[in-house]
Amino acid sequence: MLHAEGIALDQLAEQYGTPCYVYSRAALTRHFRAYSDALGDMPHLVCYALKANSNLAVLDVLARLGAGFDIVSVGELERVLAAGGDPAKVVFSGVAKQADEMARALEVGIKCFNVESRPELERLDRVAAERGQVANISIRVNPDVDAKTHPYISTGLKANKFGVAAEEVFDLYAWAAERPNLKVVGLDCHIGSQLTELSPYLDALDRLLALIDRLADHGIVIEHLDIGGGLGVTYQDERPPAAGDFVHAVRERLRGRELALLLEPGRSIAANAGVMLTRVEYLKPGETKNFAIVDAGMNDLIRPSLYQAWQRIERVDTRPSRPSAIYDVVGPICESGDFLGQERELAIAEGDLLAVRSAGAYGFAMASNYNSRGRPAEVLVDSDRSHLVRRRESLDSLWALESRLPGES
Ligand code: LLP
């Protein structure tokens, strides 16, 4: 039987129903510590990227370990506060920050704004001036790392909406350095997600360090370097660098410099700390395909449908008991793209419980109510205890914010 820490997954499914996300406190802790242990005595902050999984209990676990947080909205900021996170360890990323989001972030005293454009910098200057405050800033550089050699990088290219081109960065820092309500503290980049090689990071790092040196020549001192998130995980047979090896390679490049290092990992902390449990409703043999129809769909876990992402699907009861067949594992949603896995060999029967692995990141966080389905429950396992950390959405909550028209006609 598959377990989450000390608890069998079938027991959790009985207790909390399916579909259901299950997270492990020990795995979250281990993945976070892989970064912080390798960073050791170097000045650093590991800012967990909330977008991967923003459940308050997950944030709580990480906050207690001393984590910082990478946010992209005021909603994520309020989650950090609600979970007991320290606002002074928050960095604010994202291309579309609104004035009221900036104001709230200034009010609670975040560590740094990762600025992505000139108009954003100008807006932040205005908002900080109106409030009589100083905003710490870091410009997100788009290092234009060559996609041909590293095809998995999608956000660090000139063609992407993210960051500021290296040529423009210099002018922005020079402008910011003159403004009394802005304080230059860092330099930031994020080149993509699910990276399985070190070389794109190191290429980007070289470009950023050259830029830091150029800025220093002009009297602009960068205190911290934020190299974003993006370290990949093993879903199938990928072999991404271990967090510790990644950190050591980066530390090597920074040797002799007085720079603090910030990281924004999301997936590498949360993905393999979670599974999604789903039950087989029907087996539907077909002429060209067999379908295993399960009670979770693309609204619960969209990665397979949206990115053709492969996530391991296993029977929770691992005892070999019946002959296997090849199935497309599909959900209840009325779309042909609604699948959790295709052409999977499974020995299953109606009523069996399945675990979709590596579901702790970008799973629940991207879930929706499509087809008027309540989003799944979330459970956090801590050793031999389980905690319901988000109730399954009730049906009436689905239309709680809606109203009918007034009058009769
Ligand atoms: N920092 C910034 C500025 C980001 O945009 C992201 C992710 C991260 C950090 C965290 O990256 P990570 O360590 O998780 O790779 N929904 C997609 C992934 C989108 C990632 C977006 N940005 C998926 O399910 O694969």
Short mmCIF file of C-alpha atoms and ligand atoms in Angstrom, two decimals:
data_model
loop_
_atom_site.label_atom_id
_atom_site.label_comp_id
_atom_site.label_asym_id
_atom_site.label_seq_id
_atom_site.Cartn_x
_atom_site.Cartn_y
_atom_site.Cartn_z
CA MET A 1 0.00 0.00 0.00
CA LEU A 2 1.31 3.46 -0.85
CA HIS A 3 1.76 5.70 2.16
CA ALA A 4 2.18 9.38 2.94
CA GLU A 5 4.70 9.27 5.77
CA GLY A 6 3.10 6.93 8.34
CA ILE A 7 -0.40 6.83 6.90
CA ALA A 8 -1.72 4.52 4.19
CA LEU A 9 -3.26 6.49 1.34
CA ASP A 10 -6.39 4.34 1.22
CA GLN A 11 -7.11 5.32 4.80
CA LEU A 12 -6.85 9.00 3.87
CA ALA A 13 -9.19 8.47 0.91
CA GLU A 14 -11.73 6.80 3.23
CA GLN A 15 -11.50 9.62 5.71
CA TYR A 16 -11.46 12.63 3.38
CA GLY A 17 -12.99 11.33 0.13
CA THR A 18 -11.68 11.69 -3.40
CA PRO A 19 -10.39 13.51 -5.31
CA CYS A 20 -8.05 14.77 -2.66
CA TYR A 21 -4.58 16.27 -2.50
CA VAL A 22 -2.22 14.87 0.13
CA TYR A 23 1.00 16.66 1.14
CA SER A 24 3.85 15.49 3.33
CA ARG A 25 5.33 17.86 5.91
CA ALA A 26 8.55 15.82 6.01
CA ALA A 27 9.00 16.03 2.23
CA LEU A 28 8.36 19.79 2.18
CA THR A 29 10.88 20.19 4.98
CA ARG A 30 13.48 17.98 3.29
CA HIS A 31 13.16 19.85 -0.02
CA PHE A 32 13.45 23.26 1.66
CA ARG A 33 16.44 22.19 3.74
CA ALA A 34 18.22 20.87 0.66
CA TYR A 35 18.50 24.51 -0.36
CA SER A 36 19.10 26.14 3.01
CA ASP A 37 21.66 23.54 4.18
CA ALA A 38 23.68 23.95 0.97
CA LEU A 39 23.56 27.74 1.33
CA GLY A 40 24.96 27.32 4.83
CA ASP A 41 26.65 30.41 6.22
CA MET A 42 26.40 32.35 2.98
CA PRO A 43 24.00 35.31 3.36
CA HIS A 44 20.86 34.06 1.65
CA LEU A 45 17.09 33.83 1.59
CA VAL A 46 15.10 30.99 0.07
CA CYS A 47 11.86 32.63 -1.08
CA TYR A 48 9.38 29.87 -1.77
CA ALA A 49 7.28 30.72 -4.85
CA LEU A 50 3.71 30.59 -3.57
CA LYS A 51 2.20 30.08 -6.97
CA ALA A 52 3.25 26.42 -6.89
CA ASN A 53 1.11 25.66 -3.84
CA SER A 54 -0.25 28.40 -1.62
CA ASN A 55 -2.19 26.38 0.95
CA LEU A 56 -1.81 28.09 4.33
CA ALA A 57 -0.56 24.90 6.00
CA VAL A 58 2.17 24.48 3.37
CA LEU A 59 3.19 28.11 3.90
CA ASP A 60 3.08 27.60 7.65
CA VAL A 61 5.45 24.61 7.42
CA LEU A 62 7.89 26.67 5.35
CA ALA A 63 7.55 29.84 7.45
CA ARG A 64 8.47 27.83 10.55
CA LEU A 65 11.64 26.76 8.73
CA GLY A 66 12.54 30.41 8.19
CA ALA A 67 11.53 30.59 4.54
CA GLY A 68 11.01 33.79 2.66
CA PHE A 69 8.32 34.00 0.00
CA ASP A 70 8.08 35.02 -3.64
CA ILE A 71 4.65 36.50 -4.35
CA VAL A 72 2.95 37.74 -7.52
CA SER A 73 -0.24 39.30 -6.17
CA VAL A 74 -1.69 40.96 -3.10
CA GLY A 75 -3.67 37.74 -2.60
CA GLU A 76 -0.44 35.82 -2.22
CA LEU A 77 0.87 38.52 0.13
CA GLU A 78 -2.18 38.18 2.39
CA ARG A 79 -1.74 34.40 2.37
CA VAL A 80 1.83 34.79 3.62
CA LEU A 81 0.60 37.02 6.45
CA ALA A 82 -2.30 34.69 7.27
CA ALA A 83 0.13 31.77 7.46
CA GLY A 84 2.43 33.58 9.88
CA GLY A 85 5.13 34.37 7.31
CA ASP A 86 7.45 37.33 7.80
CA PRO A 87 6.67 40.20 5.37
CA ALA A 88 10.28 41.37 5.68
CA LYS A 89 11.23 38.15 3.84
CA VAL A 90 8.86 38.68 0.91
CA VAL A 91 9.88 39.53 -2.65
CA PHE A 92 7.19 40.69 -5.05
CA SER A 93 7.49 39.47 -8.67
CA GLY A 94 5.12 39.77 -11.63
CA VAL A 95 4.64 42.03 -14.65
CA ALA A 96 1.34 43.68 -13.73
CA LYS A 97 1.59 44.98 -10.17
CA GLN A 98 -1.25 47.39 -9.41
CA ALA A 99 -0.87 50.57 -7.36
CA ASP A 100 -2.97 49.23 -4.47
CA GLU A 101 -0.91 46.03 -4.41
CA MET A 102 2.26 48.10 -4.22
CA ALA A 103 0.76 50.21 -1.43
CA ARG A 104 -0.16 47.18 0.66
CA ALA A 105 3.29 45.65 0.13
CA LEU A 106 4.89 48.90 1.29
CA GLU A 107 2.53 49.08 4.25
CA VAL A 108 3.56 45.67 5.55
CA GLY A 109 7.23 46.27 4.73
CA ILE A 110 8.24 43.65 2.17
CA LYS A 111 11.88 43.01 1.44
CA CYS A 112 11.96 43.91 -2.22
CA PHE A 113 9.99 44.60 -5.40
CA ASN A 114 11.24 42.68 -8.43
CA VAL A 115 10.49 45.31 -11.07
CA GLU A 116 9.78 44.15 -14.59
CA SER A 117 9.46 47.37 -16.65
CA ARG A 118 10.10 51.14 -16.71
CA PRO A 119 6.42 52.09 -16.29
CA GLU A 120 6.23 49.76 -13.30
CA LEU A 121 9.29 51.43 -11.76
CA GLU A 122 7.72 54.86 -12.31
CA ARG A 123 4.45 53.74 -10.75
CA LEU A 124 6.24 52.29 -7.74
CA ASP A 125 8.16 55.54 -7.31
CA ARG A 126 4.84 57.46 -7.30
CA VAL A 127 3.16 55.10 -4.84
CA ALA A 128 6.14 55.14 -2.48
CA ALA A 129 6.34 58.95 -2.67
CA GLU A 130 2.62 59.32 -1.90
CA ARG A 131 3.08 57.14 1.15
CA GLY A 132 6.31 58.84 2.18
CA GLN A 133 8.11 55.50 2.09
CA VAL A 134 11.14 54.01 0.40
CA ALA A 135 10.64 50.95 -1.83
CA ASN A 136 13.50 48.50 -2.10
CA ILE A 137 13.92 47.44 -5.70
CA SER A 138 15.57 44.87 -7.81
CA ILE A 139 15.22 44.93 -11.60
CA ARG A 140 14.33 41.65 -13.26
CA VAL A 141 16.75 41.22 -16.11
CA ASN A 142 15.83 39.20 -19.12
CA PRO A 143 19.20 37.57 -19.81
CA ASP A 144 18.13 36.32 -23.26
CA VAL A 145 19.62 32.90 -22.69
CA ASP A 146 19.84 31.01 -25.96
CA ALA A 147 16.77 28.83 -26.38
CA LYS A 148 18.41 26.76 -29.10
CA THR A 149 20.87 25.25 -26.69
CA HIS A 150 18.40 25.11 -23.83
CA PRO A 151 14.97 24.48 -25.27
CA TYR A 152 13.21 24.21 -21.91
CA ILE A 153 13.72 27.85 -21.03
CA SER A 154 10.79 29.95 -21.90
CA THR A 155 10.78 33.03 -19.72
CA GLY A 156 14.35 34.25 -20.14
CA LEU A 157 14.14 35.03 -23.83
CA LYS A 158 13.72 38.40 -25.51
CA ALA A 159 10.49 37.16 -27.03
CA ASN A 160 8.94 36.72 -23.55
CA LYS A 161 6.97 39.39 -21.69
CA PHE A 162 9.15 39.04 -18.60
CA GLY A 163 11.95 41.24 -17.35
CA VAL A 164 13.93 44.07 -18.88
CA ALA A 165 16.51 43.68 -21.64
CA ALA A 166 20.11 43.93 -20.43
CA GLU A 167 20.72 47.16 -22.41
CA GLU A 168 17.79 48.91 -20.71
CA VAL A 169 18.55 47.70 -17.19
CA PHE A 170 21.38 50.11 -16.79
CA ASP A 171 19.22 53.17 -17.48
CA LEU A 172 16.56 51.98 -15.07
CA TYR A 173 19.04 51.54 -12.24
CA ALA A 174 20.58 54.93 -12.95
CA TRP A 175 17.11 56.52 -12.84
CA ALA A 176 16.12 54.64 -9.66
CA ALA A 177 19.37 55.58 -7.91
CA GLU A 178 18.38 59.26 -8.22
CA ARG A 179 14.91 58.83 -6.74
CA PRO A 180 14.62 59.38 -2.98
CA ASN A 181 11.68 56.98 -2.66
CA LEU A 182 13.45 54.07 -4.35
CA LYS A 183 16.41 52.14 -3.02
CA VAL A 184 18.37 49.85 -5.29
CA VAL A 185 19.11 46.65 -3.40
CA GLY A 186 19.15 43.76 -5.83
CA LEU A 187 19.28 42.30 -9.30
CA ASP A 188 16.82 39.60 -10.27
CA CYS A 189 16.15 37.06 -12.97
CA HIS A 190 14.03 33.99 -13.54
CA ILE A 191 14.69 32.09 -16.72
CA GLY A 192 12.03 29.41 -16.73
CA SER A 193 10.60 26.42 -14.99
CA GLN A 194 11.30 22.68 -14.87
CA LEU A 195 14.94 23.20 -15.85
CA THR A 196 16.85 19.95 -15.87
CA GLU A 197 20.32 21.31 -16.57
CA LEU A 198 22.64 23.70 -14.77
CA SER A 199 24.13 25.36 -17.83
CA PRO A 200 21.31 27.84 -18.54
CA TYR A 201 21.50 29.07 -14.95
CA LEU A 202 25.24 29.47 -15.17
CA ASP A 203 24.99 31.28 -18.51
CA ALA A 204 22.44 33.66 -17.01
CA LEU A 205 24.54 34.07 -13.89
CA ASP A 206 27.59 35.08 -15.92
CA ARG A 207 25.57 37.77 -17.67
CA LEU A 208 24.16 39.05 -14.39
CA LEU A 209 27.57 39.22 -12.73
CA ALA A 210 28.96 41.18 -15.67
CA LEU A 211 26.07 43.59 -15.26
CA ILE A 212 26.67 43.90 -11.51
CA ASP A 213 30.28 44.82 -12.21
CA ARG A 214 29.24 47.45 -14.75
CA LEU A 215 26.78 48.92 -12.28
CA ALA A 216 29.48 49.01 -9.58
CA ASP A 217 31.72 50.98 -11.96
CA HIS A 218 28.99 53.62 -11.93
CA GLY A 219 28.60 53.62 -8.17
CA ILE A 220 25.43 51.49 -8.10
CA VAL A 221 25.90 48.78 -5.52
CA ILE A 222 23.88 45.57 -5.76
CA GLU A 223 23.50 43.86 -2.38
CA HIS A 224 21.62 40.75 -3.41
CA LEU A 225 21.33 38.60 -6.46
CA ASP A 226 18.02 36.79 -6.97
CA ILE A 227 18.37 33.98 -9.49
CA GLY A 228 14.73 33.01 -9.44
CA GLY A 229 13.31 29.52 -9.28
CA GLY A 230 12.87 26.90 -11.92
CA LEU A 231 14.91 23.92 -10.81
CA GLY A 232 13.19 20.87 -12.26
CA VAL A 233 11.99 17.70 -10.58
CA THR A 234 11.70 14.07 -11.63
CA TYR A 235 8.24 13.31 -12.97
CA GLN A 236 9.27 10.38 -15.15
CA ASP A 237 12.94 9.90 -15.98
CA GLU A 238 14.25 13.49 -15.89
CA ARG A 239 17.53 13.86 -14.02
CA PRO A 240 17.60 17.47 -12.79
CA PRO A 241 20.55 18.59 -10.65
CA ALA A 242 19.97 18.12 -6.92
CA ALA A 243 19.22 21.39 -5.10
CA GLY A 244 22.50 21.08 -3.17
CA ASP A 245 24.58 20.63 -6.34
CA PHE A 246 22.79 23.53 -7.95
CA VAL A 247 23.51 25.77 -4.95
CA HIS A 248 27.17 24.70 -4.82
CA ALA A 249 27.66 25.51 -8.51
CA VAL A 250 26.13 28.96 -7.98
CA ARG A 251 28.17 29.59 -4.81
CA GLU A 252 31.30 28.70 -6.74
CA ARG A 253 30.54 31.43 -9.28
CA LEU A 254 29.90 33.98 -6.51
CA ARG A 255 33.07 33.26 -4.58
CA GLY A 256 34.90 36.41 -3.49
CA ARG A 257 31.87 38.65 -3.90
CA GLU A 258 29.87 40.27 -1.13
CA LEU A 259 26.53 39.30 -2.55
CA ALA A 260 23.60 37.74 -0.73
CA LEU A 261 21.86 35.06 -2.77
CA LEU A 262 18.09 34.83 -3.14
CA LEU A 263 16.30 31.88 -4.68
CA GLU A 264 12.63 31.50 -5.63
CA PRO A 265 11.99 27.76 -5.86
CA GLY A 266 8.42 26.52 -6.11
CA ARG A 267 8.14 23.20 -7.90
CA SER A 268 11.32 21.68 -6.44
CA ILE A 269 9.92 22.17 -2.93
CA ALA A 270 6.28 21.24 -3.47
CA ALA A 271 5.87 18.92 -6.47
CA ASN A 272 7.22 15.70 -5.03
CA ALA A 273 5.79 16.47 -1.62
CA GLY A 274 2.25 15.78 -2.84
CA VAL A 275 -0.02 13.31 -4.59
CA MET A 276 -3.57 13.54 -5.81
CA LEU A 277 -5.87 10.66 -4.92
CA THR A 278 -8.63 9.70 -7.32
CA ARG A 279 -10.96 6.72 -7.59
CA VAL A 280 -11.82 4.69 -10.68
CA GLU A 281 -15.50 5.21 -11.48
CA TYR A 282 -15.78 3.11 -14.64
CA LEU A 283 -13.63 1.06 -16.93
CA LYS A 284 -14.73 1.59 -20.53
CA PRO A 285 -13.07 -0.68 -23.05
CA GLY A 286 -13.05 0.69 -26.58
CA GLU A 287 -12.12 -0.42 -30.07
CA THR A 288 -8.96 1.61 -30.23
CA LYS A 289 -8.49 2.62 -26.58
CA ASN A 290 -9.46 1.56 -23.11
CA PHE A 291 -10.58 4.32 -20.82
CA ALA A 292 -10.23 4.37 -17.06
CA ILE A 293 -12.73 7.03 -16.06
CA VAL A 294 -11.79 8.50 -12.69
CA ASP A 295 -13.40 11.02 -10.36
CA ALA A 296 -10.73 13.73 -10.89
CA GLY A 297 -10.50 15.78 -14.05
CA MET A 298 -8.62 18.59 -15.71
CA ASN A 299 -10.36 21.04 -13.37
CA ASP A 300 -8.60 19.34 -10.44
CA LEU A 301 -5.21 18.82 -12.09
CA ILE A 302 -4.72 20.64 -15.37
CA ARG A 303 -1.03 20.02 -16.08
CA PRO A 304 -1.50 16.91 -18.25
CA SER A 305 -4.17 18.63 -20.38
CA LEU A 306 -2.50 22.02 -20.55
CA TYR A 307 1.15 21.08 -21.06
CA GLN A 308 0.92 17.42 -22.04
CA ALA A 309 2.77 16.97 -18.76
CA TRP A 310 3.46 13.37 -17.70
CA GLN A 311 2.76 12.49 -14.09
CA ARG A 312 3.05 8.98 -12.73
CA ILE A 313 -0.26 7.26 -11.99
CA GLU A 314 -0.21 4.27 -9.66
CA ARG A 315 -2.67 2.00 -7.97
CA VAL A 316 -2.51 2.78 -4.24
CA ASP A 317 -2.83 -0.90 -3.38
CA THR A 318 0.36 -2.11 -5.04
CA ARG A 319 -0.26 -5.84 -4.59
CA PRO A 320 -0.39 -7.53 -7.99
CA SER A 321 -3.89 -8.90 -8.17
CA ARG A 322 -5.25 -8.81 -11.67
CA PRO A 323 -4.07 -8.64 -15.27
CA SER A 324 -3.04 -5.24 -16.56
CA ALA A 325 -4.19 -3.35 -19.63
CA ILE A 326 -3.34 -0.08 -21.35
CA TYR A 327 -5.63 2.79 -20.40
CA ASP A 328 -6.15 6.45 -20.99
CA VAL A 329 -6.93 7.78 -17.53
CA VAL A 330 -9.64 10.38 -18.12
CA GLY A 331 -11.87 12.56 -15.96
CA PRO A 332 -15.51 13.62 -15.87
CA ILE A 333 -15.07 16.91 -17.76
CA CYS A 334 -16.82 17.24 -21.13
CA GLU A 335 -13.70 17.77 -23.20
CA SER A 336 -11.55 15.29 -25.09
CA GLY A 337 -8.50 17.01 -23.62
CA ASP A 338 -9.56 15.96 -20.14
CA PHE A 339 -7.01 13.34 -19.23
CA LEU A 340 -4.60 12.72 -16.36
CA GLY A 341 -2.49 10.25 -18.31
CA GLN A 342 -2.50 8.49 -21.65
CA GLU A 343 -1.52 4.95 -22.57
CA ARG A 344 -0.74 3.85 -19.04
CA GLU A 345 -0.36 0.22 -18.13
CA LEU A 346 -2.51 -0.36 -15.07
CA ALA A 347 -3.92 -3.40 -13.29
CA ILE A 348 -7.15 -1.84 -12.09
CA ALA A 349 -10.83 -2.43 -11.49
CA GLU A 350 -13.79 -0.17 -10.79
CA GLY A 351 -13.54 1.35 -7.32
CA ASP A 352 -9.73 1.19 -7.17
CA LEU A 353 -7.86 4.08 -5.68
CA LEU A 354 -5.14 5.73 -7.79
CA ALA A 355 -2.41 8.17 -6.81
CA VAL A 356 -1.25 10.79 -9.31
CA ARG A 357 2.31 11.49 -8.22
CA SER A 358 4.31 14.75 -8.18
CA ALA A 359 1.08 16.69 -7.73
CA GLY A 360 2.14 18.98 -4.88
CA ALA A 361 3.10 21.86 -7.21
CA TYR A 362 0.80 23.53 -9.74
CA GLY A 363 -1.91 21.02 -8.84
CA PHE A 364 -4.51 22.45 -6.51
CA ALA A 365 -3.10 25.91 -7.21
CA MET A 366 -4.33 25.70 -10.80
CA ALA A 367 -7.60 23.91 -10.06
CA SER A 368 -10.91 25.43 -11.17
CA ASN A 369 -14.63 24.91 -10.80
CA TYR A 370 -15.16 24.08 -14.48
CA ASN A 371 -18.29 21.93 -15.00
CA SER A 372 -19.45 23.17 -11.56
CA ARG A 373 -17.20 20.84 -9.69
CA GLY A 374 -16.10 21.78 -6.19
CA ARG A 375 -12.34 21.81 -5.80
CA PRO A 376 -10.80 18.86 -3.95
CA ALA A 377 -9.95 18.61 -0.27
CA GLU A 378 -6.32 19.11 0.77
CA VAL A 379 -4.70 17.12 3.55
CA LEU A 380 -1.31 17.53 5.16
CA VAL A 381 0.31 14.50 6.73
CA ASP A 382 2.75 15.00 9.56
CA SER A 383 4.29 11.69 10.60
CA ASP A 384 1.35 9.52 11.69
CA ARG A 385 -1.17 12.35 11.87
CA SER A 386 -3.24 13.88 9.11
CA HIS A 387 -4.78 17.34 9.03
CA LEU A 388 -7.55 18.52 6.73
CA VAL A 389 -5.97 21.78 5.57
CA ARG A 390 -8.69 22.71 3.08
CA ARG A 391 -12.22 21.37 3.08
CA ARG A 392 -13.69 20.03 -0.14
CA GLU A 393 -15.70 22.86 -1.70
CA SER A 394 -19.40 22.49 -1.07
CA LEU A 395 -21.87 22.83 -3.91
CA ASP A 396 -23.53 25.96 -2.56
CA SER A 397 -20.13 27.65 -2.31
CA LEU A 398 -19.95 27.38 -6.11
CA TRP A 399 -22.67 30.00 -6.60
CA ALA A 400 -22.34 31.81 -3.29
CA LEU A 401 -21.06 34.96 -5.01
CA GLU A 402 -23.72 34.92 -7.73
CA SER A 403 -27.25 36.27 -7.78
CA ARG A 404 -30.37 35.94 -9.84
CA LEU A 405 -31.95 38.94 -11.60
CA PRO A 406 -34.28 41.15 -9.58
CA GLY A 407 -38.02 41.13 -10.37
CA GLU A 408 -40.24 38.59 -12.06
CA SER A 409 -40.20 39.50 -15.76
N1 LLP B 1 9.90 32.98 -9.71
C1 LLP B 1 9.20 33.47 -10.74
C2 LLP B 1 9.34 34.89 -11.09
C3 LLP B 1 8.35 32.61 -11.49
O1 LLP B 1 7.67 33.10 -12.52
C4 LLP B 1 8.24 31.25 -11.13
C5 LLP B 1 7.36 30.34 -11.87
C6 LLP B 1 8.98 30.80 -10.02
C7 LLP B 1 9.81 31.68 -9.34
C8 LLP B 1 8.92 29.38 -9.53
O2 LLP B 1 9.38 28.50 -10.51
P1 LLP B 1 9.52 26.94 -10.15
O3 LLP B 1 10.65 26.82 -9.15
O4 LLP B 1 8.23 26.49 -9.60
O5 LLP B 1 9.82 26.32 -11.46
N2 LLP B 1 2.28 26.05 -14.19
C9 LLP B 1 3.53 25.57 -14.75
C10 LLP B 1 4.72 26.25 -14.13
C11 LLP B 1 4.69 27.76 -14.28
C12 LLP B 1 5.84 28.45 -13.59
C13 LLP B 1 5.66 29.94 -13.58
N3 LLP B 1 6.65 30.69 -12.88
C14 LLP B 1 3.59 24.06 -14.57
O6 LLP B 1 2.66 23.49 -14.00
O7 LLP B 1 4.53 23.42 -15.04
#
